[in-house]
PDB file of C-alpha atoms in Angstrom:
ATOM      1  CA  UNK A   1      -8.265-115.808   7.176  1.00  0.00           C
ATOM      2  CA  UNK A   2      -6.016-118.762   7.975  1.00  0.00           C
ATOM      3  CA  UNK A   3      -3.062-117.345   6.043  1.00  0.00           C
ATOM      4  CA  UNK A   4      -3.568-113.898   7.572  1.00  0.00           C
ATOM      5  CA  UNK A   5      -3.494-115.368  11.091  1.00  0.00           C
ATOM      6  CA  UNK A   6      -0.467-117.494  10.255  1.00  0.00           C
ATOM      7  CA  UNK A   7       1.561-114.611   8.829  1.00  0.00           C
ATOM      8  CA  UNK A   8       0.585-112.151  11.551  1.00  0.00           C
ATOM      9  CA  UNK A   9       1.452-114.485  14.424  1.00  0.00           C
ATOM     10  CA  UNK A  10      -2.163-114.898  15.510  1.00  0.00           C
ATOM     11  CA  UNK A  11      -2.207-118.652  14.992  1.00  0.00           C
ATOM     12  CA  UNK A  12       1.070-119.032  16.876  1.00  0.00           C
ATOM     13  CA  UNK A  13      -0.436-117.033  19.748  1.00  0.00           C
ATOM     14  CA  UNK A  14      -3.486-119.313  19.867  1.00  0.00           C
ATOM     15  CA  UNK A  15      -1.254-122.401  19.910  1.00  0.00           C
ATOM     16  CA  UNK A  16       0.900-120.866  22.636  1.00  0.00           C
ATOM     17  CA  UNK A  17      -2.180-120.325  24.791  1.00  0.00           C
ATOM     18  CA  UNK A  18      -3.127-123.998  24.642  1.00  0.00           C
ATOM     19  CA  UNK A  19       0.305-125.058  25.909  1.00  0.00           C
ATOM     20  CA  UNK A  20      -0.327-123.478  29.308  1.00  0.00           C
ATOM     21  CA  UNK A  21      -3.692-125.092  30.091  1.00  0.00           C
ATOM     22  CA  UNK A  22      -2.804-128.533  31.507  1.00  0.00           C
ATOM     23  CA  UNK A  23       0.175-130.928  31.458  1.00  0.00           C
ATOM     24  CA  UNK A  24      -2.108-134.001  31.348  1.00  0.00           C
ATOM     25  CA  UNK A  25      -2.182-135.559  27.831  1.00  0.00           C
ATOM     26  CA  UNK A  26      -5.799-136.662  28.347  1.00  0.00           C
ATOM     27  CA  UNK A  27      -6.905-133.073  28.915  1.00  0.00           C
ATOM     28  CA  UNK A  28      -4.800-131.889  25.984  1.00  0.00           C
ATOM     29  CA  UNK A  29      -6.387-134.601  23.854  1.00  0.00           C
ATOM     30  CA  UNK A  30      -9.905-133.290  24.512  1.00  0.00           C
ATOM     31  CA  UNK A  31      -9.137-129.576  24.230  1.00  0.00           C
ATOM     32  CA  UNK A  32      -6.602-129.571  21.398  1.00  0.00           C
ATOM     33  CA  UNK A  33      -7.315-132.650  19.256  1.00  0.00           C
ATOM     34  CA  UNK A  34     -11.092-132.730  19.683  1.00  0.00           C
ATOM     35  CA  UNK A  35     -12.275-129.160  20.300  1.00  0.00           C
ATOM     36  CA  UNK A  36      -9.562-126.974  18.776  1.00  0.00           C
ATOM     37  CA  UNK A  37      -9.521-129.346  15.811  1.00  0.00           C
ATOM     38  CA  UNK A  38     -13.308-129.009  15.515  1.00  0.00           C
ATOM     39  CA  UNK A  39     -13.055-125.220  15.652  1.00  0.00           C
ATOM     40  CA  UNK A  40     -10.420-125.062  12.914  1.00  0.00           C
ATOM     41  CA  UNK A  41     -12.454-127.522  10.839  1.00  0.00           C
ATOM     42  CA  UNK A  42     -15.576-125.385  11.254  1.00  0.00           C
ATOM     43  CA  UNK A  43     -13.708-122.207  10.341  1.00  0.00           C
ATOM     44  CA  UNK A  44     -11.340-123.346   7.603  1.00  0.00           C
ATOM     45  CA  UNK A  45     -11.689-127.083   6.859  1.00  0.00           C
ATOM     46  CA  UNK A  46      -9.682-128.656   4.039  1.00  0.00           C
ATOM     47  CA  UNK A  47      -7.155-130.466   6.235  1.00  0.00           C
ATOM     48  CA  UNK A  48      -6.168-127.551   8.474  1.00  0.00           C
ATOM     49  CA  UNK A  49      -7.062-129.285  11.806  1.00  0.00           C
ATOM     50  CA  UNK A  50      -4.443-131.988  11.263  1.00  0.00           C
ATOM     51  CA  UNK A  51      -1.956-129.382  10.033  1.00  0.00           C
ATOM     52  CA  UNK A  52      -2.385-127.254  13.177  1.00  0.00           C
ATOM     53  CA  UNK A  53      -3.448-129.538  16.018  1.00  0.00           C
ATOM     54  CA  UNK A  54      -1.112-132.503  15.406  1.00  0.00           C
ATOM     55  CA  UNK A  55       2.131-130.458  15.458  1.00  0.00           C
ATOM     56  CA  UNK A  56       0.875-128.700  18.583  1.00  0.00           C
ATOM     57  CA  UNK A  57       0.341-132.053  20.312  1.00  0.00           C
ATOM     58  CA  UNK A  58       3.836-133.049  19.202  1.00  0.00           C
ATOM     59  CA  UNK A  59       5.237-129.965  20.933  1.00  0.00           C
ATOM     60  CA  UNK A  60       3.187-130.803  24.022  1.00  0.00           C
ATOM     61  CA  UNK A  61       5.000-134.137  24.265  1.00  0.00           C
ATOM     62  CA  UNK A  62       2.781-136.578  22.335  1.00  0.00           C
ATOM     63  CA  UNK A  63       4.494-139.320  20.340  1.00  0.00           C
ATOM     64  CA  UNK A  64       4.180-138.404  16.640  1.00  0.00           C
ATOM     65  CA  UNK A  65       2.047-141.458  15.857  1.00  0.00           C
ATOM     66  CA  UNK A  66      -0.355-140.631  18.697  1.00  0.00           C
ATOM     67  CA  UNK A  67      -0.572-136.964  17.667  1.00  0.00           C
ATOM     68  CA  UNK A  68      -1.421-137.791  14.062  1.00  0.00           C
ATOM     69  CA  UNK A  69      -3.797-140.617  14.944  1.00  0.00           C
ATOM     70  CA  UNK A  70      -5.987-138.808  17.472  1.00  0.00           C
ATOM     71  CA  UNK A  71      -6.315-135.690  15.300  1.00  0.00           C
ATOM     72  CA  UNK A  72      -7.417-137.737  12.301  1.00  0.00           C
ATOM     73  CA  UNK A  73      -9.933-139.758  14.328  1.00  0.00           C
ATOM     74  CA  UNK A  74     -11.420-136.648  15.938  1.00  0.00           C
ATOM     75  CA  UNK A  75     -11.646-134.927  12.553  1.00  0.00           C
ATOM     76  CA  UNK A  76     -14.895-136.749  11.842  1.00  0.00           C
ATOM     77  CA  UNK A  77     -17.651-135.150  13.908  1.00  0.00           C
ATOM     78  CA  UNK A  78     -17.061-131.544  12.701  1.00  0.00           C
ATOM     79  CA  UNK A  79     -16.445-132.370   9.033  1.00  0.00           C
ATOM     80  CA  UNK A  80     -20.024-132.083   7.658  1.00  0.00           C
ATOM     81  CA  UNK A  81     -20.052-128.439   8.824  1.00  0.00           C
ATOM     82  CA  UNK A  82     -16.463-127.694   7.805  1.00  0.00           C
ATOM     83  CA  UNK A  83     -15.507-124.276   6.435  1.00  0.00           C
ATOM     84  CA  UNK A  84     -18.827-122.820   7.581  1.00  0.00           C
ATOM     85  CA  UNK A  85     -20.944-125.578   6.072  1.00  0.00           C
ATOM     86  CA  UNK A  86     -19.160-126.061   2.754  1.00  0.00           C
ATOM     87  CA  UNK A  87     -19.660-129.872   2.460  1.00  0.00           C
ATOM     88  CA  UNK A  88     -23.429-129.442   2.706  1.00  0.00           C
ATOM     89  CA  UNK A  89     -24.066-126.064   1.068  1.00  0.00           C
ATOM     90  CA  UNK A  90     -21.541-126.549  -1.737  1.00  0.00           C
ATOM     91  CA  UNK A  91     -21.025-130.302  -1.838  1.00  0.00           C
ATOM     92  CA  UNK A  92     -24.709-130.994  -2.433  1.00  0.00           C
ATOM     93  CA  UNK A  93     -25.299-128.170  -4.935  1.00  0.00           C
ATOM     94  CA  UNK A  94     -25.235-130.681  -7.787  1.00  0.00           C
ATOM     95  CA  UNK A  95     -28.522-132.076  -6.514  1.00  0.00           C
ATOM     96  CA  UNK A  96     -30.283-128.759  -7.116  1.00  0.00           C
ATOM     97  CA  UNK A  97     -32.264-129.857 -10.172  1.00  0.00           C
ATOM     98  CA  UNK A  98     -33.278-133.132  -8.535  1.00  0.00           C
ATOM     99  CA  UNK A  99     -34.432-131.314  -5.404  1.00  0.00           C
ATOM    100  CA  UNK A 100     -36.554-128.803  -7.297  1.00  0.00           C
ATOM    101  CA  UNK A 101     -38.225-131.449  -9.477  1.00  0.00           C
ATOM    102  CA  UNK A 102     -38.746-134.150  -6.833  1.00  0.00           C
ATOM    103  CA  UNK A 103     -42.331-135.147  -5.830  1.00  0.00           C
ATOM    104  CA  UNK A 104     -42.072-133.274  -2.528  1.00  0.00           C
ATOM    105  CA  UNK A 105     -41.205-129.980  -4.248  1.00  0.00           C
ATOM    106  CA  UNK A 106     -44.497-128.510  -3.082  1.00  0.00           C
ATOM    107  CA  UNK A 107     -43.539-128.966   0.556  1.00  0.00           C
ATOM    108  CA  UNK A 108     -42.189-125.671   1.885  1.00  0.00           C
ATOM    109  CA  UNK A 109     -39.767-127.504   4.161  1.00  0.00           C
ATOM    110  CA  UNK A 110     -38.217-129.521   1.351  1.00  0.00           C
ATOM    111  CA  UNK A 111     -39.193-127.688  -1.802  1.00  0.00           C
ATOM    112  CA  UNK A 112     -36.026-125.613  -1.936  1.00  0.00           C
ATOM    113  CA  UNK A 113     -32.304-126.129  -1.927  1.00  0.00           C
ATOM    114  CA  UNK A 114     -32.014-124.298   1.406  1.00  0.00           C
ATOM    115  CA  UNK A 115     -34.675-126.525   2.932  1.00  0.00           C
ATOM    116  CA  UNK A 116     -32.881-129.618   1.705  1.00  0.00           C
ATOM    117  CA  UNK A 117     -29.568-128.404   3.116  1.00  0.00           C
ATOM    118  CA  UNK A 118     -31.215-127.649   6.450  1.00  0.00           C
ATOM    119  CA  UNK A 119     -32.770-131.112   6.641  1.00  0.00           C
ATOM    120  CA  UNK A 120     -29.480-132.848   5.843  1.00  0.00           C
ATOM    121  CA  UNK A 121     -27.711-130.693   8.419  1.00  0.00           C
ATOM    122  CA  UNK A 122     -30.240-131.577  11.113  1.00  0.00           C
ATOM    123  CA  UNK A 123     -30.046-135.330  10.601  1.00  0.00           C
ATOM    124  CA  UNK A 124     -26.266-135.349  10.438  1.00  0.00           C
ATOM    125  CA  UNK A 125     -26.169-133.684  13.867  1.00  0.00           C
ATOM    126  CA  UNK A 126     -28.666-136.168  15.292  1.00  0.00           C
ATOM    127  CA  UNK A 127     -26.638-139.137  14.013  1.00  0.00           C
ATOM    128  CA  UNK A 128     -23.358-137.694  15.268  1.00  0.00           C
ATOM    129  CA  UNK A 129     -24.620-136.775  18.731  1.00  0.00           C
ATOM    130  CA  UNK A 130     -24.340-140.178  20.479  1.00  0.00           C
ATOM    131  CA  UNK A 131     -21.069-140.956  18.691  1.00  0.00           C
ATOM    132  CA  UNK A 132     -19.495-137.673  19.807  1.00  0.00           C
ATOM    133  CA  UNK A 133     -20.515-138.252  23.422  1.00  0.00           C
ATOM    134  CA  UNK A 134     -18.598-141.544  23.551  1.00  0.00           C
ATOM    135  CA  UNK A 135     -15.693-140.838  21.202  1.00  0.00           C
ATOM    136  CA  UNK A 136     -13.507-138.719  23.558  1.00  0.00           C
ATOM    137  CA  UNK A 137     -13.845-141.312  26.345  1.00  0.00           C
ATOM    138  CA  UNK A 138     -12.872-144.119  23.982  1.00  0.00           C
ATOM    139  CA  UNK A 139      -9.946-142.139  22.554  1.00  0.00           C
ATOM    140  CA  UNK A 140      -8.611-141.339  26.036  1.00  0.00           C
ATOM    141  CA  UNK A 141      -8.691-145.045  26.834  1.00  0.00           C
ATOM    142  CA  UNK A 142      -7.091-145.866  23.508  1.00  0.00           C
ATOM    143  CA  UNK A 143      -4.348-143.303  24.138  1.00  0.00           C
ATOM    144  CA  UNK A 144      -3.355-144.747  27.509  1.00  0.00           C
ATOM    145  CA  UNK A 145      -3.708-148.339  26.296  1.00  0.00           C
ATOM    146  CA  UNK A 146      -1.540-147.916  23.201  1.00  0.00           C
ATOM    147  CA  UNK A 147       0.903-145.210  24.293  1.00  0.00           C
ATOM    148  CA  UNK A 148       0.991-145.390  28.098  1.00  0.00           C
ATOM    149  CA  UNK A 149       3.632-147.119  30.170  1.00  0.00           C
ATOM    150  CA  UNK A 150       1.039-149.347  31.865  1.00  0.00           C
ATOM    151  CA  UNK A 151      -0.909-150.167  28.689  1.00  0.00           C
ATOM    152  CA  UNK A 152      -4.173-149.587  30.550  1.00  0.00           C
ATOM    153  CA  UNK A 153      -7.601-148.608  29.227  1.00  0.00           C
ATOM    154  CA  UNK A 154      -8.786-147.664  32.710  1.00  0.00           C
ATOM    155  CA  UNK A 155      -6.284-144.811  33.112  1.00  0.00           C
ATOM    156  CA  UNK A 156      -7.796-143.131  30.072  1.00  0.00           C
ATOM    157  CA  UNK A 157     -11.360-143.934  31.075  1.00  0.00           C
ATOM    158  CA  UNK A 158     -10.721-142.267  34.449  1.00  0.00           C
ATOM    159  CA  UNK A 159     -10.922-138.926  32.597  1.00  0.00           C
ATOM    160  CA  UNK A 160     -14.545-139.661  31.653  1.00  0.00           C
ATOM    161  CA  UNK A 161     -15.949-136.671  33.542  1.00  0.00           C
ATOM    162  CA  UNK A 162     -13.808-134.208  31.618  1.00  0.00           C
ATOM    163  CA  UNK A 163     -14.509-136.057  28.367  1.00  0.00           C
ATOM    164  CA  UNK A 164     -18.259-135.791  28.955  1.00  0.00           C
ATOM    165  CA  UNK A 165     -17.931-132.123  29.840  1.00  0.00           C
ATOM    166  CA  UNK A 166     -16.144-131.507  26.550  1.00  0.00           C
ATOM    167  CA  UNK A 167     -18.546-133.626  24.515  1.00  0.00           C
ATOM    168  CA  UNK A 168     -21.750-132.165  25.942  1.00  0.00           C
ATOM    169  CA  UNK A 169     -20.536-128.559  25.889  1.00  0.00           C
ATOM    170  CA  UNK A 170     -19.676-129.066  22.200  1.00  0.00           C
ATOM    171  CA  UNK A 171     -22.589-131.204  21.068  1.00  0.00           C
ATOM    172  CA  UNK A 172     -25.400-129.283  22.797  1.00  0.00           C
ATOM    173  CA  UNK A 173     -24.827-126.076  20.766  1.00  0.00           C
ATOM    174  CA  UNK A 174     -23.786-128.226  17.780  1.00  0.00           C
ATOM    175  CA  UNK A 175     -27.191-129.923  17.710  1.00  0.00           C
ATOM    176  CA  UNK A 176     -29.131-126.745  18.547  1.00  0.00           C
ATOM    177  CA  UNK A 177     -27.435-124.737  15.803  1.00  0.00           C
ATOM    178  CA  UNK A 178     -27.841-127.504  13.223  1.00  0.00           C
ATOM    179  CA  UNK A 179     -31.579-127.775  13.903  1.00  0.00           C
ATOM    180  CA  UNK A 180     -32.447-124.094  14.145  1.00  0.00           C
ATOM    181  CA  UNK A 181     -29.798-122.139  12.236  1.00  0.00           C
ATOM    182  CA  UNK A 182     -28.473-124.308   9.408  1.00  0.00           C
ATOM    183  CA  UNK A 183     -25.188-126.009   8.495  1.00  0.00           C
ATOM    184  CA  UNK A 184     -22.834-123.015   8.730  1.00  0.00           C
ATOM    185  CA  UNK A 185     -22.507-122.806  12.495  1.00  0.00           C
ATOM    186  CA  UNK A 186     -22.494-126.149  14.380  1.00  0.00           C
ATOM    187  CA  UNK A 187     -18.778-126.950  14.315  1.00  0.00           C
ATOM    188  CA  UNK A 188     -17.561-123.356  14.438  1.00  0.00           C
ATOM    189  CA  UNK A 189     -19.642-121.987  17.295  1.00  0.00           C
ATOM    190  CA  UNK A 190     -20.119-125.297  19.104  1.00  0.00           C
ATOM    191  CA  UNK A 191     -16.344-125.658  19.403  1.00  0.00           C
ATOM    192  CA  UNK A 192     -15.907-122.095  20.664  1.00  0.00           C
ATOM    193  CA  UNK A 193     -18.440-122.721  23.439  1.00  0.00           C
ATOM    194  CA  UNK A 194     -16.788-126.014  24.390  1.00  0.00           C
ATOM    195  CA  UNK A 195     -13.258-124.571  24.369  1.00  0.00           C
ATOM    196  CA  UNK A 196     -14.331-121.820  26.760  1.00  0.00           C
ATOM    197  CA  UNK A 197     -15.998-124.346  29.083  1.00  0.00           C
ATOM    198  CA  UNK A 198     -13.175-126.907  29.084  1.00  0.00           C
ATOM    199  CA  UNK A 199     -10.353-124.368  29.419  1.00  0.00           C
ATOM    200  CA  UNK A 200     -12.135-122.865  32.423  1.00  0.00           C
ATOM    201  CA  UNK A 201     -12.654-126.354  33.879  1.00  0.00           C
ATOM    202  CA  UNK A 202      -9.008-127.353  33.377  1.00  0.00           C
ATOM    203  CA  UNK A 203      -7.714-124.186  34.994  1.00  0.00           C
ATOM    204  CA  UNK A 204     -10.075-124.543  37.955  1.00  0.00           C
ATOM    205  CA  UNK A 205      -9.511-128.277  38.498  1.00  0.00           C
ATOM    206  CA  UNK A 206     -13.116-129.146  37.583  1.00  0.00           C
ATOM    207  CA  UNK A 207     -13.896-132.721  36.438  1.00  0.00           C
ATOM    208  CA  UNK A 208     -10.198-133.577  36.121  1.00  0.00           C
ATOM    209  CA  UNK A 209      -8.978-137.156  36.719  1.00  0.00           C
ATOM    210  CA  UNK A 210      -7.321-137.723  40.083  1.00  0.00           C
ATOM    211  CA  UNK A 211      -4.524-139.934  38.806  1.00  0.00           C
ATOM    212  CA  UNK A 212      -1.899-138.285  36.563  1.00  0.00           C
ATOM    213  CA  UNK A 213      -0.783-139.774  33.260  1.00  0.00           C
ATOM    214  CA  UNK A 214       2.268-139.329  31.070  1.00  0.00           C
ATOM    215  CA  UNK A 215       3.814-141.116  28.116  1.00  0.00           C
ATOM    216  CA  UNK A 216       6.936-141.894  30.103  1.00  0.00           C
ATOM    217  CA  UNK A 217      10.521-141.099  29.107  1.00  0.00           C
ATOM    218  CA  UNK A 218      11.198-140.865  25.384  1.00  0.00           C
ATOM    219  CA  UNK A 219      13.897-143.485  25.747  1.00  0.00           C
ATOM    220  CA  UNK A 220      11.183-146.038  26.434  1.00  0.00           C
ATOM    221  CA  UNK A 221       9.041-145.167  23.414  1.00  0.00           C
ATOM    222  CA  UNK A 222       8.617-147.701  20.647  1.00  0.00           C
ATOM    223  CA  UNK A 223      10.297-146.878  17.350  1.00  0.00           C
ATOM    224  CA  UNK A 224       6.883-147.253  15.730  1.00  0.00           C
ATOM    225  CA  UNK A 225       5.627-144.277  17.753  1.00  0.00           C
ATOM    226  CA  UNK A 226       8.188-141.864  16.406  1.00  0.00           C
ATOM    227  CA  UNK A 227       9.685-143.008  13.126  1.00  0.00           C
ATOM    228  CA  UNK A 228      12.245-140.355  12.227  1.00  0.00           C
ATOM    229  CA  UNK A 229      10.219-137.446  13.620  1.00  0.00           C
ATOM    230  CA  UNK A 230      11.399-135.341  16.521  1.00  0.00           C
ATOM    231  CA  UNK A 231       9.791-132.243  17.970  1.00  0.00           C
ATOM    232  CA  UNK A 232      11.583-129.057  16.921  1.00  0.00           C
ATOM    233  CA  UNK A 233      12.060-127.321  20.259  1.00  0.00           C
ATOM    234  CA  UNK A 234      13.188-124.167  18.468  1.00  0.00           C
ATOM    235  CA  UNK A 235       9.751-123.898  16.894  1.00  0.00           C
ATOM    236  CA  UNK A 236       7.798-123.763  20.165  1.00  0.00           C
ATOM    237  CA  UNK A 237       4.877-121.336  19.601  1.00  0.00           C
ATOM    238  CA  UNK A 238       5.329-117.882  21.126  1.00  0.00           C
ATOM    239  CA  UNK A 239       2.679-115.385  22.137  1.00  0.00           C
ATOM    240  CA  UNK A 240       2.929-112.640  19.514  1.00  0.00           C
ATOM    241  CA  UNK A 241      -0.121-110.675  20.665  1.00  0.00           C
ATOM    242  CA  UNK A 242      -2.962-110.914  23.160  1.00  0.00           C
ATOM    243  CA  UNK A 243      -5.238-113.943  23.012  1.00  0.00           C
ATOM    244  CA  UNK A 244      -8.176-111.587  22.467  1.00  0.00           C
ATOM    245  CA  UNK A 245      -6.543-110.051  19.412  1.00  0.00           C
ATOM    246  CA  UNK A 246      -5.560-113.465  18.024  1.00  0.00           C
ATOM    247  CA  UNK A 247      -9.109-114.825  18.327  1.00  0.00           C
ATOM    248  CA  UNK A 248     -10.799-111.579  17.218  1.00  0.00           C
ATOM    249  CA  UNK A 249     -10.796-112.332  13.446  1.00  0.00           C
ATOM    250  CA  UNK A 250     -12.692-115.570  14.087  1.00  0.00           C
ATOM    251  CA  UNK A 251     -15.140-113.675  16.290  1.00  0.00           C
ATOM    252  CA  UNK A 252     -15.734-111.106  13.552  1.00  0.00           C
ATOM    253  CA  UNK A 253     -16.318-113.857  10.974  1.00  0.00           C
ATOM    254  CA  UNK A 254     -18.772-115.536  13.335  1.00  0.00           C
ATOM    255  CA  UNK A 255     -20.722-112.314  13.819  1.00  0.00           C
ATOM    256  CA  UNK A 256     -20.806-111.633  10.080  1.00  0.00           C
ATOM    257  CA  UNK A 257     -22.140-115.132   9.449  1.00  0.00           C
ATOM    258  CA  UNK A 258     -24.833-114.728  12.115  1.00  0.00           C
ATOM    259  CA  UNK A 259     -26.040-111.392  10.728  1.00  0.00           C
ATOM    260  CA  UNK A 260     -25.968-112.481   7.080  1.00  0.00           C
ATOM    261  CA  UNK A 261     -27.794-115.758   7.746  1.00  0.00           C
TER     262      UNK A 261
END
């Protein structure tokens, strides 16, 4: 699916759509690094969020170090449900014999591999929930403290309303799906819900911080922020098709998963 979207121009169209949402790096951080990264992790996994989201942030004006760092930090919450639940459903398959012969094997909730997977998936979501609520707020503060002109935590924390909107709109379906539907869906569908909510909010000036933020002129950036990397302006993503058409393959996969599960 990933390679098909890449070759057809669908992935470039999706990236192009994100460029037009908001010029504020804090908003881009939540939508692109956190939520788009979570969606790609839930759909494909295996390193694709960093491969797609970090270059997009670079094109949006993030220093290379900041782009790489925030994508890697955010690629934690969605990972247990990556590639439609692969770490749990496939990663724990080697415990099959132990599960079926354990003392609780007579318990219908735990006496099967599927029951074990479901239980692991539920507890992972519960543990991640409070962390995911706070992580975007902390990362916004970290971004403005380490890469802002004023070196201020408070500028990042001032986006707390939007951060909470993103966190809750992602984690509410994430937790619900993990508890009631298994490990295939939390990251994939939770991120779709949150992207829709946060994109709408950004475009309608809902929960946005009042004070703008930027990284300042590139001439003032530390050499440590950039190394030898520069954004390739010739490679700016273009819209090759409608957003609906670009997202449609993921929608079809989601529906197939729902019906087959």
